[in-house]
Amino acid sequence: MKHVITLTQKDTWMAYVERSVNFDFYHTWTYHVLHSAEGDALLFVYEKGLDFIAFPLLKRRIPCSDFFDMSSVYGYSGPISSREFAALSLEFILDFKNALLEFFQEQGIVSVFSRLHPFFNQEPLMENFEGVVENGKVVALDLTISLDEQRKQYQERAHRKIKQLRKRGYYVKEASASEDIQTFLAIYTSNMIRLGASDYYMFNEEYFTQLLKSDEYDARLLFVYDDTGYPICGAIIVLTNQIIQAHLLGTRKEYLSDSPAKLLIDEITLLGRELGMKYYNLGGGLSFKEDSLYEWKKSFSHLTFNYQSWRFIVSRDRYNAILSETGIDKESTIDFFPLYRSQPQKV
């Protein structure tokens, strides 16, 4: 049986997530509310007996069209289930696939894009669909090994910088007051402007406030302070099911040369160990390329996980027609999906 849960059905959405053997805060009702301006959030569920597969998505109208596409929220999401995907029968998986494709057809969906979760083995399910793409790797710190073993993986330069910052009186402390959120907003926004980030990566105070106060997961705001008690670097981390996600980070421009984020990473692993976390996911490079950002993250850990996305075309004819209408070559090699959203469109 298939059914669709919307944001108006908060308790039902939360119940499916909580019953899943693996889930992250990216799957939660709260997080989808925060990103609901990007599309109509829904949780597609296929259920048989006690088993289910649930897939959170955002439904978006395609500009100048009577059709829609689907995407995922910012972060690592993809399907979740009552069992490990490898433990589900092929019959159940194929029934889910048929129900999902039928749903796409009913909804006039042209294409679907979803980021997948590098820590959950979603492959036994997703290998039955076309369009799974390798997107690179994410870097994670293993908090199940000893702290000494963890720190031995730091590059010498990173290790030295952390020691220097502690010696100079820099320290890390959790913050939660409204003025702290405003401070982080200013640091983060300035950081994004400096990096030339798109509006997609800009958030307001209400976003941070709601993200931090949810009871569906443990989100925390931490700052690095200099020896005068001035906050110079901040991060929002989210702890869910023994995984810490480095969700958002920002450093004041005038303190970049001090690399306070290095101290912050080390201190977060100490917090994670206290709270029984297994991994601290630092993420990948820009657009998940093995660039300077990726190498910076690799300076803390040798452990990486493959990161994939699902790029599925439901209707090839409609997809190509929209490309033609927008003047985009269907043979383009631009790494963007769907291609018709790779450039600004008239609404």
Short mmCIF file of C-alpha atoms in Angstrom, two decimals:
data_model
loop_
_atom_site.label_atom_id
_atom_site.label_comp_id
_atom_site.label_asym_id
_atom_site.label_seq_id
_atom_site.Cartn_x
_atom_site.Cartn_y
_atom_site.Cartn_z
CA MET A 1 0.00 0.00 0.00
CA LYS A 2 1.31 3.43 -0.89
CA HIS A 3 0.41 6.69 0.78
CA VAL A 4 1.75 10.24 0.96
CA ILE A 5 2.37 12.13 4.19
CA THR A 6 2.41 15.94 4.08
CA LEU A 7 3.66 18.51 6.57
CA THR A 8 0.14 18.88 7.96
CA GLN A 9 0.50 15.31 9.31
CA LYS A 10 3.31 16.04 11.75
CA ASP A 11 2.77 13.10 14.11
CA THR A 12 2.50 10.58 11.27
CA TRP A 13 5.65 11.89 9.55
CA MET A 14 7.55 11.78 12.83
CA ALA A 15 6.32 8.26 13.60
CA TYR A 16 7.67 6.82 10.33
CA VAL A 17 11.04 8.51 10.83
CA GLU A 18 11.31 7.28 14.42
CA ARG A 19 10.43 3.70 13.37
CA SER A 20 13.20 3.68 10.75
CA VAL A 21 16.25 1.59 11.49
CA ASN A 22 18.45 4.45 10.26
CA PHE A 23 17.62 8.13 9.86
CA ASP A 24 19.29 11.50 10.11
CA PHE A 25 17.94 14.92 10.99
CA TYR A 26 17.67 15.62 7.25
CA HIS A 27 14.69 13.23 7.17
CA THR A 28 12.75 14.89 9.96
CA TRP A 29 9.50 16.83 9.85
CA THR A 30 11.15 19.91 11.39
CA TYR A 31 13.92 20.04 8.81
CA HIS A 32 11.44 19.75 5.96
CA VAL A 33 9.35 22.56 7.42
CA LEU A 34 12.48 24.73 7.39
CA HIS A 35 12.95 24.01 3.67
CA SER A 36 9.30 24.02 2.64
CA ALA A 37 9.69 27.29 0.73
CA GLU A 38 11.67 25.30 -1.85
CA GLY A 39 8.72 23.05 -2.69
CA ASP A 40 5.84 21.05 -1.25
CA ALA A 41 7.45 18.65 1.21
CA LEU A 42 6.09 15.11 1.30
CA LEU A 43 6.98 11.70 2.63
CA PHE A 44 6.18 8.93 0.17
CA VAL A 45 5.56 5.66 2.02
CA TYR A 46 5.18 2.14 0.67
CA GLU A 47 4.09 -0.30 3.35
CA LYS A 48 3.33 -3.99 3.56
CA GLY A 49 2.68 -5.55 6.95
CA LEU A 50 5.24 -4.23 9.42
CA ASP A 51 7.74 -3.27 6.72
CA PHE A 52 7.92 0.11 5.01
CA ILE A 53 10.16 2.27 2.88
CA ALA A 54 9.75 6.03 3.18
CA PHE A 55 11.25 8.64 0.84
CA PRO A 56 11.12 12.39 1.70
CA LEU A 57 10.99 14.73 -1.29
CA LEU A 58 10.12 18.28 -2.32
CA LYS A 59 7.65 18.68 -5.17
CA ARG A 60 8.36 21.75 -7.35
CA ARG A 61 6.49 23.23 -10.28
CA ILE A 62 8.65 23.56 -13.40
CA PRO A 63 8.51 27.22 -14.54
CA CYS A 64 6.38 27.90 -17.62
CA SER A 65 5.04 24.34 -17.48
CA ASP A 66 2.11 22.29 -16.25
CA PHE A 67 4.54 19.69 -14.94
CA PHE A 68 6.61 19.19 -11.79
CA ASP A 69 9.90 17.76 -10.64
CA MET A 70 11.12 16.55 -7.27
CA SER A 71 14.23 17.27 -5.25
CA SER A 72 15.57 16.62 -1.77
CA VAL A 73 16.35 19.02 1.03
CA TYR A 74 19.84 20.42 1.47
CA GLY A 75 21.97 17.71 3.05
CA TYR A 76 22.03 13.91 3.04
CA SER A 77 18.64 12.27 2.77
CA GLY A 78 17.27 9.59 0.44
CA PRO A 79 15.10 6.63 1.50
CA ILE A 80 14.69 5.23 5.01
CA SER A 81 13.12 1.95 6.08
CA SER A 82 11.88 -0.18 8.95
CA ARG A 83 14.73 -2.59 8.14
CA GLU A 84 18.23 -2.44 6.72
CA PHE A 85 17.79 -2.26 2.95
CA ALA A 86 19.93 -5.38 2.51
CA ALA A 87 17.42 -7.28 4.67
CA LEU A 88 14.41 -6.38 2.52
CA SER A 89 13.22 -8.97 0.00
CA LEU A 90 13.67 -8.23 -3.69
CA GLU A 91 9.91 -8.64 -4.12
CA PHE A 92 9.23 -5.90 -1.56
CA ILE A 93 11.84 -3.60 -3.14
CA LEU A 94 10.36 -4.05 -6.62
CA ASP A 95 6.85 -3.44 -5.27
CA PHE A 96 8.14 -0.19 -3.73
CA LYS A 97 9.77 0.76 -7.02
CA ASN A 98 6.57 0.19 -9.00
CA ALA A 99 4.51 2.14 -6.47
CA LEU A 100 6.95 5.07 -6.51
CA LEU A 101 7.09 5.23 -10.32
CA GLU A 102 3.30 5.07 -10.43
CA PHE A 103 3.15 7.97 -7.98
CA PHE A 104 5.51 10.02 -10.17
CA GLN A 105 3.29 9.43 -13.18
CA GLU A 106 0.16 10.40 -11.25
CA GLN A 107 1.80 13.63 -10.08
CA GLY A 108 3.09 14.71 -13.51
CA ILE A 109 6.72 14.44 -12.40
CA VAL A 110 9.34 14.93 -15.11
CA SER A 111 12.52 14.27 -13.11
CA VAL A 112 13.71 13.48 -9.60
CA PHE A 113 16.91 14.55 -7.84
CA SER A 114 17.82 13.29 -4.39
CA ARG A 115 21.04 13.42 -2.45
CA LEU A 116 21.70 10.07 -0.80
CA HIS A 117 23.17 9.36 2.62
CA PRO A 118 26.81 8.20 2.67
CA PHE A 119 26.48 6.42 6.04
CA PHE A 120 23.35 4.39 5.30
CA ASN A 121 23.68 1.48 2.92
CA GLN A 122 20.91 2.57 0.53
CA GLU A 123 22.56 0.80 -2.42
CA PRO A 124 20.58 -2.49 -2.16
CA LEU A 125 17.45 -0.42 -2.80
CA MET A 126 18.74 2.23 -5.20
CA GLU A 127 20.61 -0.22 -7.45
CA ASN A 128 17.17 -1.21 -8.75
CA PHE A 129 16.69 2.29 -10.19
CA GLU A 130 18.44 4.04 -13.05
CA GLY A 131 20.25 7.28 -12.42
CA VAL A 132 22.40 6.67 -9.34
CA VAL A 133 25.51 8.82 -9.76
CA GLU A 134 28.82 8.76 -7.89
CA ASN A 135 29.42 12.26 -6.56
CA GLY A 136 32.73 11.89 -4.77
CA LYS A 137 33.51 11.33 -1.12
CA VAL A 138 32.87 12.77 2.30
CA VAL A 139 35.44 12.87 5.09
CA ALA A 140 34.55 11.62 8.56
CA LEU A 141 36.32 11.23 11.88
CA ASP A 142 35.93 7.85 13.55
CA LEU A 143 35.05 8.41 17.20
CA THR A 144 35.07 4.69 18.01
CA ILE A 145 38.87 4.53 17.92
CA SER A 146 40.96 5.94 20.75
CA LEU A 147 41.44 9.70 20.93
CA ASP A 148 45.16 9.18 20.48
CA GLU A 149 44.59 7.16 17.28
CA GLN A 150 42.18 9.82 16.05
CA ARG A 151 44.70 12.62 16.55
CA LYS A 152 47.51 10.61 14.96
CA GLN A 153 45.57 10.96 11.69
CA TYR A 154 45.77 14.77 11.86
CA GLN A 155 48.35 16.25 9.55
CA GLU A 156 51.21 17.72 11.54
CA ARG A 157 50.28 21.27 10.52
CA ALA A 158 46.73 20.84 11.84
CA HIS A 159 47.95 19.24 15.05
CA ARG A 160 50.43 22.07 15.62
CA LYS A 161 47.85 24.79 14.96
CA ILE A 162 45.38 23.29 17.46
CA LYS A 163 48.07 23.24 20.15
CA GLN A 164 49.02 26.85 19.37
CA LEU A 165 45.43 28.07 19.63
CA ARG A 166 44.94 26.39 23.00
CA LYS A 167 48.23 27.86 24.23
CA ARG A 168 47.09 31.32 23.16
CA GLY A 169 43.94 30.98 25.27
CA TYR A 170 41.44 30.21 22.52
CA TYR A 171 38.57 28.02 23.70
CA VAL A 172 35.29 26.47 22.53
CA LYS A 173 31.95 26.91 24.27
CA GLU A 174 28.34 26.11 23.45
CA ALA A 175 25.93 29.06 23.05
CA SER A 176 22.16 29.30 22.76
CA ALA A 177 20.91 32.82 23.55
CA SER A 178 19.15 34.84 20.85
CA GLU A 179 22.11 37.24 20.67
CA ASP A 180 24.40 34.25 20.07
CA ILE A 181 22.24 33.18 17.13
CA GLN A 182 22.43 36.73 15.76
CA THR A 183 26.21 36.64 16.11
CA PHE A 184 26.42 33.35 14.24
CA LEU A 185 24.09 34.67 11.54
CA ALA A 186 26.40 37.64 10.98
CA ILE A 187 29.54 35.47 10.85
CA TYR A 188 27.98 32.85 8.61
CA THR A 189 26.40 35.34 6.19
CA SER A 190 29.63 37.31 5.87
CA ASN A 191 31.46 34.05 5.19
CA MET A 192 29.02 33.04 2.44
CA ILE A 193 29.22 36.47 0.78
CA ARG A 194 33.01 36.26 0.82
CA LEU A 195 32.85 32.85 -0.86
CA GLY A 196 30.36 34.06 -3.47
CA ALA A 197 27.71 31.57 -2.38
CA SER A 198 24.27 31.64 -4.00
CA ASP A 199 21.07 32.62 -2.18
CA TYR A 200 20.42 28.90 -1.68
CA TYR A 201 23.05 28.90 1.08
CA MET A 202 21.73 32.01 2.83
CA PHE A 203 19.52 31.63 5.89
CA ASN A 204 17.80 34.02 8.29
CA GLU A 205 17.66 34.19 12.07
CA GLU A 206 14.34 32.35 12.19
CA TYR A 207 15.89 29.41 10.31
CA PHE A 208 18.71 29.07 12.84
CA THR A 209 16.36 29.51 15.80
CA GLN A 210 13.94 26.82 14.63
CA LEU A 211 16.77 24.47 13.66
CA LEU A 212 18.31 24.72 17.13
CA LYS A 213 15.15 24.33 19.18
CA SER A 214 13.69 21.19 17.58
CA ASP A 215 13.18 18.17 19.82
CA GLU A 216 13.48 15.71 16.90
CA TYR A 217 17.28 15.85 17.06
CA ASP A 218 20.10 17.43 19.06
CA ALA A 219 21.33 20.60 17.33
CA ARG A 220 23.97 22.76 18.98
CA LEU A 221 25.66 26.09 18.31
CA LEU A 222 29.33 26.28 19.30
CA PHE A 223 31.79 29.15 19.08
CA VAL A 224 35.54 29.47 19.19
CA TYR A 225 36.45 32.44 21.39
CA ASP A 226 39.78 34.24 21.43
CA ASP A 227 41.59 34.99 24.69
CA THR A 228 39.42 38.09 25.22
CA GLY A 229 36.16 36.11 24.98
CA TYR A 230 35.33 37.37 21.49
CA PRO A 231 33.52 34.83 19.24
CA ILE A 232 35.57 34.40 16.08
CA CYS A 233 34.28 31.16 14.56
CA GLY A 234 31.03 29.28 14.91
CA ALA A 235 29.31 26.10 13.83
CA ILE A 236 25.92 24.47 14.06
CA ILE A 237 26.32 20.74 14.46
CA VAL A 238 23.52 18.19 14.61
CA LEU A 239 23.76 14.89 16.48
CA THR A 240 21.40 12.12 15.39
CA ASN A 241 21.72 8.35 15.86
CA GLN A 242 25.44 8.44 16.71
CA ILE A 243 26.35 10.66 13.74
CA ILE A 244 27.45 14.29 14.07
CA GLN A 245 26.82 16.39 10.98
CA ALA A 246 28.92 19.54 10.45
CA HIS A 247 25.87 21.40 9.17
CA LEU A 248 26.96 25.05 8.95
CA LEU A 249 30.25 26.80 9.70
CA GLY A 250 31.62 30.33 9.54
CA THR A 251 34.81 32.19 10.54
CA ARG A 252 35.38 35.93 10.81
CA LYS A 253 37.52 37.06 7.88
CA GLU A 254 40.12 38.77 10.07
CA TYR A 255 40.73 35.50 11.94
CA LEU A 256 41.01 33.15 8.97
CA SER A 257 44.80 33.01 9.25
CA ASP A 258 44.43 31.62 12.78
CA SER A 259 42.39 28.65 11.47
CA PRO A 260 40.12 28.50 14.55
CA ALA A 261 37.93 25.92 12.79
CA LYS A 262 40.70 23.38 13.42
CA LEU A 263 40.34 23.80 17.15
CA LEU A 264 36.57 23.64 16.78
CA ILE A 265 36.74 20.30 14.95
CA ASP A 266 38.93 18.75 17.64
CA GLU A 267 36.67 20.02 20.45
CA ILE A 268 33.54 18.72 18.70
CA THR A 269 35.05 15.24 18.58
CA LEU A 270 35.57 15.44 22.37
CA LEU A 271 31.91 16.39 22.80
CA GLY A 272 30.88 13.59 20.45
CA ARG A 273 32.81 11.04 22.48
CA GLU A 274 31.10 12.19 25.68
CA LEU A 275 27.71 11.76 24.01
CA GLY A 276 28.42 8.32 22.51
CA MET A 277 28.69 9.40 18.86
CA LYS A 278 30.42 7.12 16.34
CA TYR A 279 31.23 9.50 13.49
CA TYR A 280 31.73 13.19 12.89
CA ASN A 281 30.98 13.87 9.23
CA LEU A 282 32.89 16.85 7.85
CA GLY A 283 31.39 16.49 4.35
CA GLY A 284 33.21 16.86 1.06
CA GLY A 285 34.63 19.57 -1.16
CA LEU A 286 32.72 22.21 -3.07
CA SER A 287 30.24 20.36 -5.29
CA PHE A 288 31.88 17.26 -3.76
CA LYS A 289 35.03 17.69 -5.84
CA GLU A 290 38.40 16.69 -4.40
CA ASP A 291 39.46 20.34 -4.15
CA SER A 292 41.33 22.41 -1.56
CA LEU A 293 38.36 22.24 0.85
CA TYR A 294 38.29 18.46 0.56
CA GLU A 295 42.04 18.29 1.21
CA TRP A 296 41.63 20.56 4.23
CA LYS A 297 39.08 18.14 5.66
CA LYS A 298 41.32 15.19 4.81
CA SER A 299 43.99 16.76 7.02
CA PHE A 300 41.95 15.45 9.97
CA SER A 301 41.06 11.92 8.94
CA HIS A 302 41.88 9.11 6.53
CA LEU A 303 38.29 7.84 6.68
CA THR A 304 36.04 8.57 3.70
CA PHE A 305 32.61 7.41 2.54
CA ASN A 306 31.27 7.38 -1.01
CA TYR A 307 28.61 9.97 -1.68
CA GLN A 308 25.93 9.40 -4.33
CA SER A 309 22.93 11.19 -5.77
CA TRP A 310 19.88 9.91 -7.60
CA ARG A 311 19.21 11.68 -10.91
CA PHE A 312 16.18 10.05 -12.45
CA ILE A 313 14.26 11.11 -15.55
CA VAL A 314 10.64 9.97 -15.32
CA SER A 315 9.59 11.22 -18.76
CA ARG A 316 12.41 11.53 -21.29
CA ASP A 317 10.14 13.15 -23.88
CA ARG A 318 8.95 15.88 -21.52
CA TYR A 319 12.47 16.37 -20.14
CA ASN A 320 13.91 16.91 -23.63
CA ALA A 321 11.00 19.16 -24.62
CA ILE A 322 11.69 21.43 -21.62
CA LEU A 323 15.39 21.52 -22.51
CA SER A 324 14.47 22.53 -26.04
CA GLU A 325 12.12 25.26 -24.79
CA THR A 326 14.83 26.68 -22.53
CA GLY A 327 17.51 26.49 -25.25
CA ILE A 328 19.73 24.00 -23.42
CA ASP A 329 21.59 21.32 -25.36
CA LYS A 330 20.42 17.91 -24.12
CA GLU A 331 23.95 16.62 -24.74
CA SER A 332 25.46 19.20 -22.39
CA THR A 333 28.13 17.85 -20.03
CA ILE A 334 27.35 20.37 -17.27
CA ASP A 335 27.31 18.53 -13.94
CA PHE A 336 23.84 19.74 -12.94
CA PHE A 337 20.53 17.96 -12.66
CA PRO A 338 17.97 18.53 -13.93
CA LEU A 339 19.68 20.41 -16.75
CA TYR A 340 16.73 22.72 -17.32
CA ARG A 341 17.35 24.25 -13.88
CA SER A 342 21.03 24.93 -14.59
CA GLN A 343 20.31 28.51 -15.60
CA PRO A 344 17.84 31.20 -14.49
CA GLN A 345 14.38 30.76 -15.94
CA LYS A 346 11.49 33.11 -16.49
CA VAL A 347 8.59 32.36 -14.20
#
